[in-house]
Amino acid sequence: MKAVVIGGGIIGLCSAWYLNQTGWDVIITDKTDLSDSCSYGNLGMIVPSHFVPLAAPGIVGQGIRWMFNSKSPFYVKPELSPKLFSWGLRFIRSANARHVAESAKPLLEMNLLSKLLYEELAGKFDFFMESKGILMYFKNEAVAEEEFHLAEKARAMGLDAVYLNKESVQLLEPGIQLDVLGAVHYKSDAHLYPNALMKGLIQQLKAKGVQFLKNHALQTINRKKNRITEIIAGGKSLQADLFVMASGSWLPETLKLAGLNIPIMPGKGYSFTIEQPVQKLQIPAILCEARVAITPMNNKMRYGGTMELGTVQNKVNLNRVRGIVESVPNYFPDLKLDMPNEKDIWYGFRPCSPDGLPYIGFSSSVDNLLVAGGHAMMGLSLGPATGKLIAELANGNSTSVNLTAFDPNRFS
Ligand SMILES: Cc1cc2nc3c(=O)[nH]c(=O)nc-3n(C[C@H](O)[C@H](O)[C@H](O)COP(=O)(O)OP(=O)(O)OC[C@H]3O[C@@H](n4cnc5c(N)ncnc54)[C@H](O)[C@@H]3O)c2cc1C
């Protein structure tokens, strides 16, 4: 049986991995040369701790307040776009306590499965995976209380989450001066070096016979009744039994070629990497109030954050990066960063669904099309689980995780 995967980000590569493992002949086609995508410059965190989706109570009001601050970590670009408007309405409708409660279990199950699968993959090639957890740092009382309650919820769901005061966190980071009230240590989490992961996966897949078509953008999808008979990518005709759409933030335009309408809004984020840092954190950090993340990876330190929701735009907004740079010494007074050169700033587009949950499953109107995307800020973490689930669906097997919450047809 033959499968074509459209998009070679972490979701496409992992789908190819598990399809290949279960006997499928796989071709991956991508519009780029596969040297960069959202899956490369991210913060590399594997996050069972993140069982709250982006669409959660409080985020809408906070987002509106932040829209007037050019250095803020969350921003919706005001645009006269019907797509943004309808995405925004769905987002607002989803940002409620019931949705958060219903999403927690499926998100946690997916993340825990993915972490296990990453541990398996780490036995095959090295991508600098370390299982030290992550530290969620807070500076103000209100956030400390929120984080305390979240940690209690995490513990009730079986996660090892420890609420630490400043002195206890200092023991975990003895080399760094702290200016915080405390942190929650989510010991279940892990981290890796995404660039090594992506490069290694491509090498391994090639060695297993998976074919790559670089610089072959999907142009046309031909259907006969409810089946795709052929796609044209980079001028090349490709026929297969199964097609997997894993085109990240470009899912809406690629799915439209098959007559489908699945909402995604790109959420642009920035990162920069210090190659030989003088001071290094031992454990990845999330600075709660600033919404900045820092990950020590492969002897480097990567700093990142911000979420600019709006259409894809290839311009660096230096003010947002300045927001990241300036927030770090508020938590770690010794870690004074210089503003990186513009050429050293990476950005990527998180594929954000309006309810903050991924799309994993068969399209209801095209029989041989699987949709895999919309993982927003957790795509790296959820990659292997998504790939495994895609292969289980392709093979007609029961799935390791209940996929009801991730139905790709839920907005149609
Ligand atoms: C600053 C930042 C930090 C992050 N940190 C983390 C983290 O710590 N942990 C975590 O889990 N997640 C993190 N994320 C999110 C994560 O990076 C994404 O969720 C993930 O990379 C999405 O993977 P993807 O494969 O769906 O999309 P992508 O990586 O964008 O891949 C999609 C691919 O589809 C291709 N494509 C698009 N259109 C076409 C077409 N027409 N034809 C052929 N190919 C096409 C693209 O070229 C691309 O290669 C972060 C994101 C950002 C921006």
mmCIF file of N, CA, C and O in Angstrom, residues 79-123:
data_model
loop_
_atom_site.group_PDB
_atom_site.id
_atom_site.type_symbol
_atom_site.label_atom_id
_atom_site.label_comp_id
_atom_site.label_asym_id
_atom_site.label_seq_id
_atom_site.Cartn_x
_atom_site.Cartn_y
_atom_site.Cartn_z
ATOM 1 N N GLU A 79 -7.063 42.769 11.339
ATOM 2 C CA GLU A 79 -7.143 42.625 9.884
ATOM 3 C C GLU A 79 -8.597 42.537 9.501
ATOM 4 O O GLU A 79 -9.387 41.957 10.232
ATOM 5 N N LEU A 80 -8.934 43.061 8.342
ATOM 6 C CA LEU A 80 -10.302 42.919 7.861
ATOM 7 C C LEU A 80 -10.388 41.598 7.104
ATOM 8 O O LEU A 80 -10.497 41.566 5.886
ATOM 9 N N SER A 81 -10.261 40.516 7.845
ATOM 10 C CA SER A 81 -10.235 39.223 7.176
ATOM 11 C C SER A 81 -11.379 38.369 7.697
ATOM 12 O O SER A 81 -11.466 38.100 8.898
ATOM 13 N N PRO A 82 -12.271 37.926 6.806
ATOM 14 C CA PRO A 82 -13.390 37.086 7.255
ATOM 15 C C PRO A 82 -12.880 35.813 7.935
ATOM 16 O O PRO A 82 -13.488 35.313 8.883
ATOM 17 N N LYS A 83 -11.731 35.286 7.470
ATOM 18 C CA LYS A 83 -11.173 34.060 8.052
ATOM 19 C C LYS A 83 -10.782 34.286 9.508
ATOM 20 O O LYS A 83 -11.091 33.496 10.387
ATOM 21 N N LEU A 84 -10.097 35.415 9.749
ATOM 22 C CA LEU A 84 -9.662 35.725 11.112
ATOM 23 C C LEU A 84 -10.882 35.947 12.001
ATOM 24 O O LEU A 84 -10.940 35.503 13.149
ATOM 25 N N PHE A 85 -11.895 36.620 11.429
ATOM 26 C CA PHE A 85 -13.099 36.923 12.194
ATOM 27 C C PHE A 85 -13.808 35.629 12.618
ATOM 28 O O PHE A 85 -14.143 35.439 13.787
ATOM 29 N N SER A 86 -13.994 34.708 11.657
ATOM 30 C CA SER A 86 -14.735 33.489 12.024
ATOM 31 C C SER A 86 -13.875 32.597 12.930
ATOM 32 O O SER A 86 -14.386 31.946 13.843
ATOM 33 N N TRP A 87 -12.548 32.571 12.708
ATOM 34 C CA TRP A 87 -11.655 31.824 13.614
ATOM 35 C C TRP A 87 -11.776 32.405 15.035
ATOM 36 O O TRP A 87 -11.892 31.679 16.017
ATOM 37 N N GLY A 88 -11.762 33.758 15.110
ATOM 38 C CA GLY A 88 -11.811 34.448 16.409
ATOM 39 C C GLY A 88 -13.101 34.138 17.161
ATOM 40 O O GLY A 88 -13.087 33.888 18.369
ATOM 41 N N LEU A 89 -14.221 34.112 16.421
ATOM 42 C CA LEU A 89 -15.506 33.804 17.074
ATOM 43 C C LEU A 89 -15.492 32.396 17.652
ATOM 44 O O LEU A 89 -15.933 32.152 18.778
ATOM 45 N N ARG A 90 -14.945 31.462 16.874
ATOM 46 C CA ARG A 90 -14.872 30.071 17.354
ATOM 47 C C ARG A 90 -13.941 29.966 18.556
ATOM 48 O O ARG A 90 -14.183 29.210 19.486
ATOM 49 N N PHE A 91 -12.855 30.721 18.510
ATOM 50 C CA PHE A 91 -11.892 30.723 19.623
ATOM 51 C C PHE A 91 -12.578 31.221 20.902
ATOM 52 O O PHE A 91 -12.497 30.604 21.960
ATOM 53 N N ILE A 92 -13.304 32.338 20.768
ATOM 54 C CA ILE A 92 -13.980 32.924 21.941
ATOM 55 C C ILE A 92 -14.999 31.920 22.508
ATOM 56 O O ILE A 92 -15.079 31.714 23.710
ATOM 57 N N ARG A 93 -15.732 31.255 21.599
ATOM 58 C CA ARG A 93 -16.730 30.273 22.046
ATOM 59 C C ARG A 93 -16.077 29.094 22.778
ATOM 60 O O ARG A 93 -16.644 28.509 23.680
ATOM 61 N N SER A 94 -14.847 28.759 22.370
ATOM 62 C CA SER A 94 -14.181 27.592 22.977
ATOM 63 C C SER A 94 -13.482 27.924 24.300
ATOM 64 O O SER A 94 -13.162 27.011 25.061
ATOM 65 N N ALA A 95 -13.199 29.214 24.518
ATOM 66 C CA ALA A 95 -12.373 29.578 25.675
ATOM 67 C C ALA A 95 -13.211 29.563 26.961
ATOM 68 O O ALA A 95 -13.464 30.598 27.575
ATOM 69 N N ASN A 96 -13.657 28.387 27.365
ATOM 70 C CA ASN A 96 -14.463 28.287 28.594
ATOM 71 C C ASN A 96 -14.014 27.102 29.449
ATOM 72 O O ASN A 96 -13.292 26.210 28.978
ATOM 73 N N ALA A 97 -14.474 27.107 30.686
ATOM 74 C CA ALA A 97 -13.996 26.105 31.655
ATOM 75 C C ALA A 97 -14.381 24.685 31.247
ATOM 76 O O ALA A 97 -13.610 23.744 31.442
ATOM 77 N N ARG A 98 -15.571 24.529 30.638
ATOM 78 C CA ARG A 98 -15.987 23.177 30.252
ATOM 79 C C ARG A 98 -15.049 22.596 29.196
ATOM 80 O O ARG A 98 -14.623 21.443 29.276
ATOM 81 N N HIS A 99 -14.707 23.448 28.224
ATOM 82 C CA HIS A 99 -13.806 22.989 27.158
ATOM 83 C C HIS A 99 -12.448 22.585 27.739
ATOM 84 O O HIS A 99 -11.868 21.562 27.358
ATOM 85 N N VAL A 100 -11.949 23.397 28.683
ATOM 86 C CA VAL A 100 -10.654 23.088 29.312
ATOM 87 C C VAL A 100 -10.743 21.740 30.039
ATOM 88 O O VAL A 100 -9.869 20.880 29.890
ATOM 89 N N ALA A 101 -11.852 21.545 30.795
ATOM 90 C CA ALA A 101 -11.999 20.294 31.555
ATOM 91 C C ALA A 101 -12.079 19.089 30.618
ATOM 92 O O ALA A 101 -11.454 18.056 30.848
ATOM 93 N N GLU A 102 -12.821 19.250 29.501
ATOM 94 C CA GLU A 102 -12.989 18.114 28.571
ATOM 95 C C GLU A 102 -11.710 17.802 27.782
ATOM 96 O O GLU A 102 -11.510 16.669 27.351
ATOM 97 N N SER A 103 -10.879 18.815 27.597
ATOM 98 C CA SER A 103 -9.675 18.623 26.764
ATOM 99 C C SER A 103 -8.516 18.032 27.558
ATOM 100 O O SER A 103 -7.581 17.471 26.967
ATOM 101 N N ALA A 104 -8.561 18.193 28.892
ATOM 102 C CA ALA A 104 -7.388 17.837 29.701
ATOM 103 C C ALA A 104 -6.974 16.376 29.515
ATOM 104 O O ALA A 104 -5.804 16.085 29.258
ATOM 105 N N LYS A 105 -7.938 15.449 29.593
ATOM 106 C CA LYS A 105 -7.595 14.020 29.544
ATOM 107 C C LYS A 105 -7.023 13.628 28.170
ATOM 108 O O LYS A 105 -5.933 13.040 28.111
ATOM 109 N N PRO A 106 -7.720 13.963 27.061
ATOM 110 C CA PRO A 106 -7.134 13.568 25.769
ATOM 111 C C PRO A 106 -5.760 14.202 25.506
ATOM 112 O O PRO A 106 -4.870 13.542 24.969
ATOM 113 N N LEU A 107 -5.577 15.466 25.916
ATOM 114 C CA LEU A 107 -4.267 16.104 25.697
ATOM 115 C C LEU A 107 -3.181 15.404 26.511
ATOM 116 O O LEU A 107 -2.076 15.143 26.019
ATOM 117 N N LEU A 108 -3.511 15.099 27.766
ATOM 118 C CA LEU A 108 -2.519 14.450 28.626
ATOM 119 C C LEU A 108 -2.166 13.061 28.090
ATOM 120 O O LEU A 108 -0.991 12.687 28.012
ATOM 121 N N GLU A 109 -3.191 12.317 27.678
ATOM 122 C CA GLU A 109 -2.928 10.959 27.150
ATOM 123 C C GLU A 109 -2.019 11.024 25.928
ATOM 124 O O GLU A 109 -1.095 10.227 25.785
ATOM 125 N N MET A 110 -2.309 11.983 25.045
ATOM 126 C CA MET A 110 -1.483 12.130 23.827
ATOM 127 C C MET A 110 -0.049 12.468 24.201
ATOM 128 O O MET A 110 0.908 11.917 23.650
ATOM 129 N N ASN A 111 0.119 13.425 25.126
ATOM 130 C CA ASN A 111 1.471 13.855 25.497
ATOM 131 C C ASN A 111 2.257 12.733 26.180
ATOM 132 O O ASN A 111 3.452 12.570 25.940
ATOM 133 N N LEU A 112 1.575 11.956 27.022
ATOM 134 C CA LEU A 112 2.278 10.860 27.712
ATOM 135 C C LEU A 112 2.690 9.774 26.716
ATOM 136 O O LEU A 112 3.806 9.245 26.777
ATOM 137 N N LEU A 113 1.794 9.495 25.760
ATOM 138 C CA LEU A 113 2.129 8.503 24.727
ATOM 139 C C LEU A 113 3.326 8.998 23.921
ATOM 140 O O LEU A 113 4.279 8.260 23.648
ATOM 141 N N SER A 114 3.296 10.270 23.556
ATOM 142 C CA SER A 114 4.385 10.836 22.750
ATOM 143 C C SER A 114 5.723 10.759 23.484
ATOM 144 O O SER A 114 6.750 10.440 22.888
ATOM 145 N N LYS A 115 5.684 11.039 24.788
ATOM 146 C CA LYS A 115 6.953 11.001 25.535
ATOM 147 C C LYS A 115 7.532 9.586 25.510
ATOM 148 O O LYS A 115 8.739 9.406 25.287
ATOM 149 N N LEU A 116 6.663 8.599 25.679
ATOM 150 C CA LEU A 116 7.121 7.195 25.616
ATOM 151 C C LEU A 116 7.738 6.899 24.252
ATOM 152 O O LEU A 116 8.792 6.261 24.149
ATOM 153 N N LEU A 117 7.052 7.376 23.207
ATOM 154 C CA LEU A 117 7.538 7.104 21.848
ATOM 155 C C LEU A 117 8.864 7.831 21.590
ATOM 156 O O LEU A 117 9.749 7.306 20.911
ATOM 157 N N TYR A 118 9.010 9.029 22.154
ATOM 158 C CA TYR A 118 10.300 9.745 22.020
ATOM 159 C C TYR A 118 11.405 8.943 22.707
ATOM 160 O O TYR A 118 12.531 8.874 22.210
ATOM 161 N N GLU A 119 11.078 8.349 23.851
ATOM 162 C CA GLU A 119 12.097 7.549 24.546
ATOM 163 C C GLU A 119 12.537 6.373 23.672
ATOM 164 O O GLU A 119 13.722 6.043 23.607
ATOM 165 N N GLU A 120 11.569 5.777 22.973
ATOM 166 C CA GLU A 120 11.901 4.684 22.040
ATOM 167 C C GLU A 120 12.786 5.198 20.902
ATOM 168 O O GLU A 120 13.801 4.592 20.576
ATOM 169 N N LEU A 121 12.382 6.344 20.324
ATOM 170 C CA LEU A 121 13.141 6.908 19.195
ATOM 171 C C LEU A 121 14.567 7.271 19.612
ATOM 172 O O LEU A 121 15.521 7.102 18.841
ATOM 173 N N ALA A 122 14.698 7.745 20.866
ATOM 174 C CA ALA A 122 16.018 8.164 21.354
ATOM 175 C C ALA A 122 16.987 6.978 21.416
ATOM 176 O O ALA A 122 18.210 7.164 21.410
ATOM 177 N N GLY A 123 16.460 5.773 21.427
ATOM 178 C CA GLY A 123 17.311 4.579 21.375
ATOM 179 C C GLY A 123 17.830 4.309 19.969
ATOM 180 O O GLY A 123 18.740 3.502 19.782
#
